[in-house]
XYZ file of N, CA and C in Angstrom:
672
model
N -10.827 37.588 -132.668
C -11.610 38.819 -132.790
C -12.687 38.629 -133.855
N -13.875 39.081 -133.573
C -15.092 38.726 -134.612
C -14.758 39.960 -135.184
N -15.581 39.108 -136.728
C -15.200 40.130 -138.014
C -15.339 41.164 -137.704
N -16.885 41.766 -137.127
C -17.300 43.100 -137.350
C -16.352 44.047 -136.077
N -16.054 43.477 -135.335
C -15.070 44.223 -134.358
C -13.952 44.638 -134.699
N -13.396 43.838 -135.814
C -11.711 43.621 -136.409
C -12.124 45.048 -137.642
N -13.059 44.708 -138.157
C -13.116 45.889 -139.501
C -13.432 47.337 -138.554
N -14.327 47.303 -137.428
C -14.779 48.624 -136.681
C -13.416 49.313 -135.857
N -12.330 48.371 -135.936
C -10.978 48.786 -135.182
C -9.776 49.072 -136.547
N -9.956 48.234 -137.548
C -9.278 49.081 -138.319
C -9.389 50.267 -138.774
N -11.128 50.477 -138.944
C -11.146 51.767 -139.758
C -10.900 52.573 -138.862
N -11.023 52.603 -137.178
C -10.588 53.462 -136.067
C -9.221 54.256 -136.238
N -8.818 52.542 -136.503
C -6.671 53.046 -136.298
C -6.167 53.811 -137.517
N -7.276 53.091 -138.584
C -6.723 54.145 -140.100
C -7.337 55.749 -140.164
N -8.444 56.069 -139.609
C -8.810 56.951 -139.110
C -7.781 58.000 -138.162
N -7.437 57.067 -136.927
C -6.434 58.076 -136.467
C -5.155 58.217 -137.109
N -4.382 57.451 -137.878
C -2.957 57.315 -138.816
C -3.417 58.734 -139.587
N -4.708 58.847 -140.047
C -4.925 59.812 -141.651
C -4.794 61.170 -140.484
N -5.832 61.382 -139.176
C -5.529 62.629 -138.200
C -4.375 62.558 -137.782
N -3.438 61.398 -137.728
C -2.059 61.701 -137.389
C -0.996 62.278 -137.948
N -1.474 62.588 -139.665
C -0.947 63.328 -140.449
C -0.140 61.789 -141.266
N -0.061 60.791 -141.648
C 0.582 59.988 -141.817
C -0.102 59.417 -143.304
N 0.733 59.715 -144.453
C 0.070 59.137 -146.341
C -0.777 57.756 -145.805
N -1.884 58.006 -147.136
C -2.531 57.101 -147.229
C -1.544 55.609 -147.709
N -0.254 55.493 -147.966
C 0.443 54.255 -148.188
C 0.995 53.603 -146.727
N 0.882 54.505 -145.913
C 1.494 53.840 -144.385
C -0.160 53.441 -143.575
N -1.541 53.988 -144.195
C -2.275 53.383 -143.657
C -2.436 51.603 -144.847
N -2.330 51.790 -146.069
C -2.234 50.238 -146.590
C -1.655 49.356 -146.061
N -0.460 50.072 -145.186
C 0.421 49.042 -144.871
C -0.080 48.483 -143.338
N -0.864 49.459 -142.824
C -1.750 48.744 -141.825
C -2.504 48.065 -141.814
N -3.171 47.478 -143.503
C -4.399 47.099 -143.558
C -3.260 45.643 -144.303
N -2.651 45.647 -143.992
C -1.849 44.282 -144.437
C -1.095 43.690 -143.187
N -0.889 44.467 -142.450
C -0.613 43.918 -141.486
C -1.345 43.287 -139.753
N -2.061 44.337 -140.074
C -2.919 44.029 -138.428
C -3.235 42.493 -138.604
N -3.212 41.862 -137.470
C -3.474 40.194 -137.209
C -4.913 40.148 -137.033
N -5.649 38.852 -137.287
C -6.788 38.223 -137.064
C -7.004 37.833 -135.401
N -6.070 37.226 -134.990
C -6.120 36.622 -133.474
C -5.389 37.267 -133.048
N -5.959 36.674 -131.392
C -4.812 37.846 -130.645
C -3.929 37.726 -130.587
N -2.984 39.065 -130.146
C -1.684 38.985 -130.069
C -1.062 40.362 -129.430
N -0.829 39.987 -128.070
C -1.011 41.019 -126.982
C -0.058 42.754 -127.877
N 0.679 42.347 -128.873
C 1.143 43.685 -129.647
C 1.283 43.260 -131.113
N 1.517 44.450 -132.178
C 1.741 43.984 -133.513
C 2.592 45.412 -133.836
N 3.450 45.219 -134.959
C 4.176 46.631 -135.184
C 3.583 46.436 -136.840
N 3.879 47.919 -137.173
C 3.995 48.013 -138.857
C 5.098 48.884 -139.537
N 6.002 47.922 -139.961
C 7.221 49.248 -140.487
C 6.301 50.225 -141.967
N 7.226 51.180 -142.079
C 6.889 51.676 -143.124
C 8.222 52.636 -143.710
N 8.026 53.109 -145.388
C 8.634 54.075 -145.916
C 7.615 55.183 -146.195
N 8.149 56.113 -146.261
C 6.781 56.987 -146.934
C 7.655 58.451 -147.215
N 7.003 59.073 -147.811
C 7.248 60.681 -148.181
C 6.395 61.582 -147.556
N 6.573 62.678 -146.878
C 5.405 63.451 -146.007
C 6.300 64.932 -145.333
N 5.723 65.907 -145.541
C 5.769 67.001 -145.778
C 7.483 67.223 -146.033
N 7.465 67.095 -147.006
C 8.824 67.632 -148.093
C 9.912 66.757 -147.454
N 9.829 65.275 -146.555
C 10.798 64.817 -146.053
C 10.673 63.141 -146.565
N 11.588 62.438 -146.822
C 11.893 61.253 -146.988
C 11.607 60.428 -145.728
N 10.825 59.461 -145.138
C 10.953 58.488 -144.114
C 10.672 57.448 -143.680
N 11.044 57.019 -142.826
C 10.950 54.958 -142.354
C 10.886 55.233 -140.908
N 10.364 53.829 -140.963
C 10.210 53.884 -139.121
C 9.243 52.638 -138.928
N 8.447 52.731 -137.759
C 7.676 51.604 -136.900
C 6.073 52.290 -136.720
N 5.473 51.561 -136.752
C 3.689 52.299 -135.651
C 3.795 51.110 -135.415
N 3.550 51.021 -133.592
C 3.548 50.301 -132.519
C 2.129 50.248 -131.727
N 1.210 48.546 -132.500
C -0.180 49.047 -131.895
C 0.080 47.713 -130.801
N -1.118 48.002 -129.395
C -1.251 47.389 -128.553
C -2.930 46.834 -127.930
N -2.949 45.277 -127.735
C -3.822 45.120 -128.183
C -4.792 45.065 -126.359
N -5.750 45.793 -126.145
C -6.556 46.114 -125.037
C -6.966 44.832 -124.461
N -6.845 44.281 -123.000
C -7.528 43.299 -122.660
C -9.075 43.328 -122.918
N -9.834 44.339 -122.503
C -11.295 44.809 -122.703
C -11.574 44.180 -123.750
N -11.410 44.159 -124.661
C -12.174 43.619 -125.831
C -11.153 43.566 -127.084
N -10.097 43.123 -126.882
C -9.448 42.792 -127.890
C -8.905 43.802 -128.553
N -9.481 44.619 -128.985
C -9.220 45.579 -129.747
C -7.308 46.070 -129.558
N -7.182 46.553 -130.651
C -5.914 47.308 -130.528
C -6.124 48.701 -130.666
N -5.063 49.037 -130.147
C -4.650 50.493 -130.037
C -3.476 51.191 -130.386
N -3.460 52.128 -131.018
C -1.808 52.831 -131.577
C -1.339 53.215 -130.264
N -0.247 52.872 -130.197
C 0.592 53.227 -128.751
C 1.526 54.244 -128.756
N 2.156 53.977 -129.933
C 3.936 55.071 -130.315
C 4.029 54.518 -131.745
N 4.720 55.295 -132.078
C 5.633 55.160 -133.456
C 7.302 55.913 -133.687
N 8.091 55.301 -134.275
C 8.880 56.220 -134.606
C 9.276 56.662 -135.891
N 10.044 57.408 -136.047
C 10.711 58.030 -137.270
C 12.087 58.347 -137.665
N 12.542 58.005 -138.702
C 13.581 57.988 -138.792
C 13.746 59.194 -140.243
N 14.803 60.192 -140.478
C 14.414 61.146 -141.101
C 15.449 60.671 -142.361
N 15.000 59.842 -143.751
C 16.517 59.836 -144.749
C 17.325 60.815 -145.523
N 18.397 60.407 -144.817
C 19.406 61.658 -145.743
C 19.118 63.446 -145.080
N 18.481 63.199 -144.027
C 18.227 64.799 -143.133
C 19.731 64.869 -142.584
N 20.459 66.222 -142.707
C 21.704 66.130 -141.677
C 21.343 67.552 -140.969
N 20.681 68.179 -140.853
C 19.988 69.753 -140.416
C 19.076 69.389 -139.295
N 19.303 68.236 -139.190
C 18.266 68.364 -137.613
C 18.410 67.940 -136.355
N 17.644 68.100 -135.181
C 18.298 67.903 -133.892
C 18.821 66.210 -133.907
N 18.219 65.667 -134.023
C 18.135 64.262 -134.184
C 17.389 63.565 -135.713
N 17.895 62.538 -136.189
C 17.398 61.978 -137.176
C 16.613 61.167 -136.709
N 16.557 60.370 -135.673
C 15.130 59.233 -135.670
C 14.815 59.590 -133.817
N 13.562 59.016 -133.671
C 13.400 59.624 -131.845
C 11.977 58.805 -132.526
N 11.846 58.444 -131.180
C 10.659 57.831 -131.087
C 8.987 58.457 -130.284
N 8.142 58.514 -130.677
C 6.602 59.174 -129.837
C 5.492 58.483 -128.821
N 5.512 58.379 -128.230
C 4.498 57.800 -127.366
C 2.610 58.639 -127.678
N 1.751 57.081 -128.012
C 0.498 57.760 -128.017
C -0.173 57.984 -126.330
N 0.493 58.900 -125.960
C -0.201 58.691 -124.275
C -0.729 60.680 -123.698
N -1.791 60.313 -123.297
C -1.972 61.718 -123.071
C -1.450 62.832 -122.859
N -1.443 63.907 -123.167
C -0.702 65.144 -122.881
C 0.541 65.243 -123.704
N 0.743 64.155 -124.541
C 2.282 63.952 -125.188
C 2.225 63.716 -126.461
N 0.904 63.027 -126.671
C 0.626 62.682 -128.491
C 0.625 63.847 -129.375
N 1.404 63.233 -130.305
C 1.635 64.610 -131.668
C 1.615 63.425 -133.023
N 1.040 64.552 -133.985
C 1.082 63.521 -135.147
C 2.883 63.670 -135.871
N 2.390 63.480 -136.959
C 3.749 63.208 -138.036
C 4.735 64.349 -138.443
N 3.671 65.792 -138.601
C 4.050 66.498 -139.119
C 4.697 67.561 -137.204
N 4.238 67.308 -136.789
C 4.751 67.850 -134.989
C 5.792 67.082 -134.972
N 5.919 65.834 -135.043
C 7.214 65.115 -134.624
C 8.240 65.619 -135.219
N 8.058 65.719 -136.928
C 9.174 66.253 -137.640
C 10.061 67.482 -136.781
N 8.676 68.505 -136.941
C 9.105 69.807 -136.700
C 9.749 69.462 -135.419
N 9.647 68.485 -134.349
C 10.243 68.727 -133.057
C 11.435 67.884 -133.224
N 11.587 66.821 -134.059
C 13.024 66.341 -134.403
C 13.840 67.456 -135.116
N 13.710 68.669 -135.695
C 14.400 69.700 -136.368
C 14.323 70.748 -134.930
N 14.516 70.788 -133.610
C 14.300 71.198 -132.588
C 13.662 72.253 -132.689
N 12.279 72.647 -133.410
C 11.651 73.650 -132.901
C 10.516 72.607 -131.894
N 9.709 73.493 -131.014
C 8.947 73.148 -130.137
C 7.001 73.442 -130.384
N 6.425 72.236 -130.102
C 4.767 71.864 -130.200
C 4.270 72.322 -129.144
N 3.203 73.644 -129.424
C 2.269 74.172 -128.780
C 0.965 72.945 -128.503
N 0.363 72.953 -127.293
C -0.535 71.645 -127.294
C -1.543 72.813 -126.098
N -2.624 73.228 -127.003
C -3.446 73.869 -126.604
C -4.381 73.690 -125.341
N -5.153 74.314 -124.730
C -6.022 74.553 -123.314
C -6.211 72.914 -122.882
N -6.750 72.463 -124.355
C -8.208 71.774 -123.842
C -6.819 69.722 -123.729
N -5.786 70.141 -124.135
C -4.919 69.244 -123.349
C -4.259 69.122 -122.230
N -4.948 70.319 -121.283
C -4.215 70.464 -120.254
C -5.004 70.920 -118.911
N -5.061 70.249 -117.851
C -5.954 70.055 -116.993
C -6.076 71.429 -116.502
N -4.845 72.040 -116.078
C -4.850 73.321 -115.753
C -5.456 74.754 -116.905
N -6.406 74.282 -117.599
C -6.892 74.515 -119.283
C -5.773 76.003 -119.574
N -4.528 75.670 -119.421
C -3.579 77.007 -119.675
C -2.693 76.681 -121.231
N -2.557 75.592 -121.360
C -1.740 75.347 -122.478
C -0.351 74.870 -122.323
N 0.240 74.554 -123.608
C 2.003 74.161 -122.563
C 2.556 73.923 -124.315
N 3.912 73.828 -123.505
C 4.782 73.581 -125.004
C 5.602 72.285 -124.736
N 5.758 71.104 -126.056
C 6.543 70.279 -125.686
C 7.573 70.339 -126.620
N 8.864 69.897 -126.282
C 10.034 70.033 -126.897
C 10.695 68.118 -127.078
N 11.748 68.440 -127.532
C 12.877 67.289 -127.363
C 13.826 67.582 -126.245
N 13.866 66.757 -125.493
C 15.397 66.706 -124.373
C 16.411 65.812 -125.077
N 17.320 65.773 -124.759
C 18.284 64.792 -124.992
C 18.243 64.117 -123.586
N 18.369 63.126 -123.184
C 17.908 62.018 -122.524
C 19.093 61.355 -121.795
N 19.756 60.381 -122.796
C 21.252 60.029 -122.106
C 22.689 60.953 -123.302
N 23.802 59.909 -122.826
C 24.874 60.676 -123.371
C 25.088 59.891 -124.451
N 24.048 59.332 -125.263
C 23.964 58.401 -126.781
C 23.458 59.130 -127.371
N 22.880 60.059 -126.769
C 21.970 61.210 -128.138
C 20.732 60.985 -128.850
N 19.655 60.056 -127.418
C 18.905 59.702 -127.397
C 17.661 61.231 -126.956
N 16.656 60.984 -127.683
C 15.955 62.249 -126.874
C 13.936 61.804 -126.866
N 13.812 62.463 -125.645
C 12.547 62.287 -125.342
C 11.424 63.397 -125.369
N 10.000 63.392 -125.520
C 9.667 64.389 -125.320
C 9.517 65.258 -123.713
N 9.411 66.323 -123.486
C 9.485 67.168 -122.620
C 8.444 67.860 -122.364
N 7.756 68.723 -121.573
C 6.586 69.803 -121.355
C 7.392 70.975 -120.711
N 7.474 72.266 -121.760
C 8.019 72.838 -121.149
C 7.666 74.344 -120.588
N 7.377 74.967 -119.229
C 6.896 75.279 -118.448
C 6.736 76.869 -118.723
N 6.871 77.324 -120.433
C 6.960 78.651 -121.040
C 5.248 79.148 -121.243
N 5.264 80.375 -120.865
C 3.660 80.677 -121.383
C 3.281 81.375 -122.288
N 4.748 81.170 -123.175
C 4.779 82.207 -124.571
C 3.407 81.708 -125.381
N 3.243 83.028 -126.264
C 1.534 82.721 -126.633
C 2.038 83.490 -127.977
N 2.153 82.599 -128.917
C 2.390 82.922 -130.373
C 1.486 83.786 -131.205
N 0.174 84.126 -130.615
C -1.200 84.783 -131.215
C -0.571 86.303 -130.393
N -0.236 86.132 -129.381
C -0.359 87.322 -128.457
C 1.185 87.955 -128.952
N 2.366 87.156 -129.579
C 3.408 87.730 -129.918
C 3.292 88.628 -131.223
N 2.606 87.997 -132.188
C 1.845 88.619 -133.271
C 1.267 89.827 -133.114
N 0.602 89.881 -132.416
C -0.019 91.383 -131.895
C 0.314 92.065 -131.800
N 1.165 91.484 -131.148
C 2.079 92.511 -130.833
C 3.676 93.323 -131.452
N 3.799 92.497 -132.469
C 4.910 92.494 -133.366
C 4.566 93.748 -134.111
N 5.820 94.754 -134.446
C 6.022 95.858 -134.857
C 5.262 95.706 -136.585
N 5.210 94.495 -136.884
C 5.101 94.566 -138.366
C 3.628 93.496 -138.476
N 2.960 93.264 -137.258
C 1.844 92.505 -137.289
C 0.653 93.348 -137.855
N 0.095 93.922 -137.950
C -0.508 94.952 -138.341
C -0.660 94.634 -139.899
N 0.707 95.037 -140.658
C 0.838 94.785 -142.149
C 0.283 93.277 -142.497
N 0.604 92.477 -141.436
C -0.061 91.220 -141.856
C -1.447 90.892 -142.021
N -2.262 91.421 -141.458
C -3.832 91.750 -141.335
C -4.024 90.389 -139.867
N -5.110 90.544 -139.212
C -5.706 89.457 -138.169
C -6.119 88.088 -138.890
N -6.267 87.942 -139.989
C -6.676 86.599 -140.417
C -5.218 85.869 -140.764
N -4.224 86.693 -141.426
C -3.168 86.429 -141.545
C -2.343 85.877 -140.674
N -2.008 86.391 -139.198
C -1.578 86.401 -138.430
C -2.244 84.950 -137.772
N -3.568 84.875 -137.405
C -4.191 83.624 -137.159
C -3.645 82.495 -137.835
N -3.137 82.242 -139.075
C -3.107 81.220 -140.103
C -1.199 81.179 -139.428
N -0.345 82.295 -139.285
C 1.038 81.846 -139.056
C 0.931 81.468 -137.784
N 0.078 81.838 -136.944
C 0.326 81.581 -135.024
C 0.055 79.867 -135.248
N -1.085 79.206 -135.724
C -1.446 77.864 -135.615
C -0.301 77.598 -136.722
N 0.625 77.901 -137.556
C 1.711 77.156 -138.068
C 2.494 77.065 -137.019
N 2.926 77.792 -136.384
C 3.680 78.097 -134.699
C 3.862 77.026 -134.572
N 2.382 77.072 -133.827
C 2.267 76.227 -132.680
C 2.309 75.030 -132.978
N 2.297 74.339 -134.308
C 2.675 73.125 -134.460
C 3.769 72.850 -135.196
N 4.741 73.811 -134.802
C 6.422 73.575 -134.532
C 6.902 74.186 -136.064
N 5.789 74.535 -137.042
C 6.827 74.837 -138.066
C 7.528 75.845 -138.476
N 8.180 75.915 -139.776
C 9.215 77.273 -139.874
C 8.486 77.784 -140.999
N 7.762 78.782 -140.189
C 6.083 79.177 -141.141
C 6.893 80.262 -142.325
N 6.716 80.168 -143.269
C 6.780 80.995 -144.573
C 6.112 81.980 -144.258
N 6.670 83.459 -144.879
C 6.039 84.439 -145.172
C 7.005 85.261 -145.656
N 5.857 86.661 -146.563
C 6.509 87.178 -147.761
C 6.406 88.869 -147.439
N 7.802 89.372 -146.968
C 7.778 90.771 -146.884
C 8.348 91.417 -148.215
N 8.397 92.484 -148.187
C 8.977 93.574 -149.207
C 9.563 92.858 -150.463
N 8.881 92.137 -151.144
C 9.299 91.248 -152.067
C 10.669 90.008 -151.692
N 10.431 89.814 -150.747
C 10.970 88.405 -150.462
C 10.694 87.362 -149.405
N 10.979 85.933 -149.479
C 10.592 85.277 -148.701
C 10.978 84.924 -147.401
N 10.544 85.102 -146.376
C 11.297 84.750 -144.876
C 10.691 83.736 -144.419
N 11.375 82.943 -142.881
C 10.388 82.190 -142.601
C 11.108 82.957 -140.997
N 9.141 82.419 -140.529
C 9.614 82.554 -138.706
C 9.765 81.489 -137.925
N 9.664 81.336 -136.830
C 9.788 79.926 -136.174
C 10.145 80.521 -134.517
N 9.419 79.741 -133.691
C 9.637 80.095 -131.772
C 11.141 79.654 -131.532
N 11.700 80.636 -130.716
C 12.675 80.788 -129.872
C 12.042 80.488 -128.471
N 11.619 79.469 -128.202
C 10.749 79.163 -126.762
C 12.172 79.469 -125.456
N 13.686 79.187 -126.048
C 14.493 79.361 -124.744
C 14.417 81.067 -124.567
N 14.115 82.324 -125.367
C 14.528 83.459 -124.962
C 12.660 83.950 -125.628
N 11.586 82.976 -125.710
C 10.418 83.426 -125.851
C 9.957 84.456 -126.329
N 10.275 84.062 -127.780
C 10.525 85.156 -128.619
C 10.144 84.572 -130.248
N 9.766 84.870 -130.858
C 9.717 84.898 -132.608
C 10.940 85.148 -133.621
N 11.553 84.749 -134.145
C 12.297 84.810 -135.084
C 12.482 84.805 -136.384
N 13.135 85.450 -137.315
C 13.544 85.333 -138.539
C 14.311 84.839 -139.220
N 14.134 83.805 -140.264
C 15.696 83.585 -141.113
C 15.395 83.482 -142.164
N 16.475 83.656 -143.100
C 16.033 83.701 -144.337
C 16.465 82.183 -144.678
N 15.928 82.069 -146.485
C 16.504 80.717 -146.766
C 17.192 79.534 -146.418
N 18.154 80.131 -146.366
C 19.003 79.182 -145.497
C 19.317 78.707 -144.206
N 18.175 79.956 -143.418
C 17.873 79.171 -141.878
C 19.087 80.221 -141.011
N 19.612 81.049 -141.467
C 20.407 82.052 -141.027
C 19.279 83.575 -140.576
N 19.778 84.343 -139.552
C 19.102 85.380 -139.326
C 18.720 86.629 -140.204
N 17.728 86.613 -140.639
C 17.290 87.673 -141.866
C 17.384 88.787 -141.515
N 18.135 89.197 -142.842
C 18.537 91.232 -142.826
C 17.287 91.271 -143.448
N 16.772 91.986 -142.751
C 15.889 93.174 -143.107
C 15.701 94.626 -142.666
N 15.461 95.600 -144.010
C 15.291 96.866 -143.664
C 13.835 97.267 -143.345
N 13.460 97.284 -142.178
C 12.589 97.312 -141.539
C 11.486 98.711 -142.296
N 12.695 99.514 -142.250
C 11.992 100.679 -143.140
C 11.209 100.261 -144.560
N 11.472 99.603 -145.015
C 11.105 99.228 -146.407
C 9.672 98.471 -145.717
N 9.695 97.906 -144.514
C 8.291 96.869 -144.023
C 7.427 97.644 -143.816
N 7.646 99.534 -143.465
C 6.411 99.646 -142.788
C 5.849 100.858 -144.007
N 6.850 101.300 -144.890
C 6.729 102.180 -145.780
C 6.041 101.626 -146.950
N 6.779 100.194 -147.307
C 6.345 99.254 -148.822
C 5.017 98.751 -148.618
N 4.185 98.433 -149.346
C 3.331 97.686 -149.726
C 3.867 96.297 -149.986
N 3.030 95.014 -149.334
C 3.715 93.833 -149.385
C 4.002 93.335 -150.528
């Protein structure tokens, strides 16, 4: 591979690693590893720290007949010392309609489910992908799953959306939709929500991930 092709493809792949949500120490470790000559694949392990979680794993690049170049294909993840989640390690494919970065994978290894908006979807409607479990090893893959719950439109509609104001509400729907267990602060305390995509629905728990008591009266009477 000539120089200027090899430097115009790294900064590509480190480019997409940084949009993939992935520390600037797992892109170093790309810039130590990618090969000079060809070599129809190359992997890069890594450790790293990234959104409040400990982890290791693989990015799996593949290198294009066209012109040499490589390409990120999949990666996986392995979650250390997580025992709260659906699965601890599962692997991602970079292939259309299915790619999610670092911080989506997490959230979908802790089985909530990734909203993957219009403009990924031919039918420009939108879709949700989840984890399946796969075989009877407790292996799991991603899924598309066929719900047309609309996290902006549940908001709206929510008895206590209102108190949140429309800009507010905008900022928790896009936490949603990319699987997390969005924080927020009623009547002097902290809750988080997160999609129920099997009964398509919004939920509450408090701290500990248990269903939050709240006196509803206090939500619409109190000042936040």
């Amino acid at each position: 591979m000539e120089r200027k092709l090899y430097d115009a493809n790294l900064r590509m792949l480190e480019v997409e690693l940084e949009l993939a949500g992935f520390p600037d120490d797992v892109t170093w470790d790309l810039r130590q590893e990618m090969p000079w000559g060809w070599r129809e694949r190359f992997l890069v392990e890594y450790e790293t720290k990234a959104f409040g979680f400990s982890l290791k794993g693989v990015l799996y690049f593949q290198q294009l007949l066209v012109n040499d170049a490589y390409r990120f294909s999949s990666f996986d993840v392995a979650l250390v010392g997580e025992v709260n989640a659906l699965t601890v390690k599962c692997s991602f494919p970079r292939v259309k309609g299915y790619s999610v970065g670092l911080r989506e994978a997490i959230n979908l290894m802790h089985g909530r489910p990734v909203f993957r908006d219009y403009r990924f979807d031919p039918l420009q409607q939108g879709y949700w992908l989840e984890l399946r479990q796969k075989t009877d090893k407790g292996e799991f893959t991603l899924a598309r799953n066929r719900s047309t719950f609309n996290t902006h439109a549940a908001l709206d509609d929510a008895l206590f959306g209102k108190r949140l104001g429309a800009a507010d509400r905008n900022v928790l729907a896009d936490q949603l939709d990319l699987g997390d267990r969005a924080k927020m602060h009623l009547v002097g305390k902290d809750f988080f929500m997160e999609v129920d995509l099997a009964h398509e629905r919004l939920v509450l728990t408090n701290v500990q991930g248990k269903p939050a008591k709240i006196n509803w009266w206090d939500v619409f009477l109190k000042r936040k």
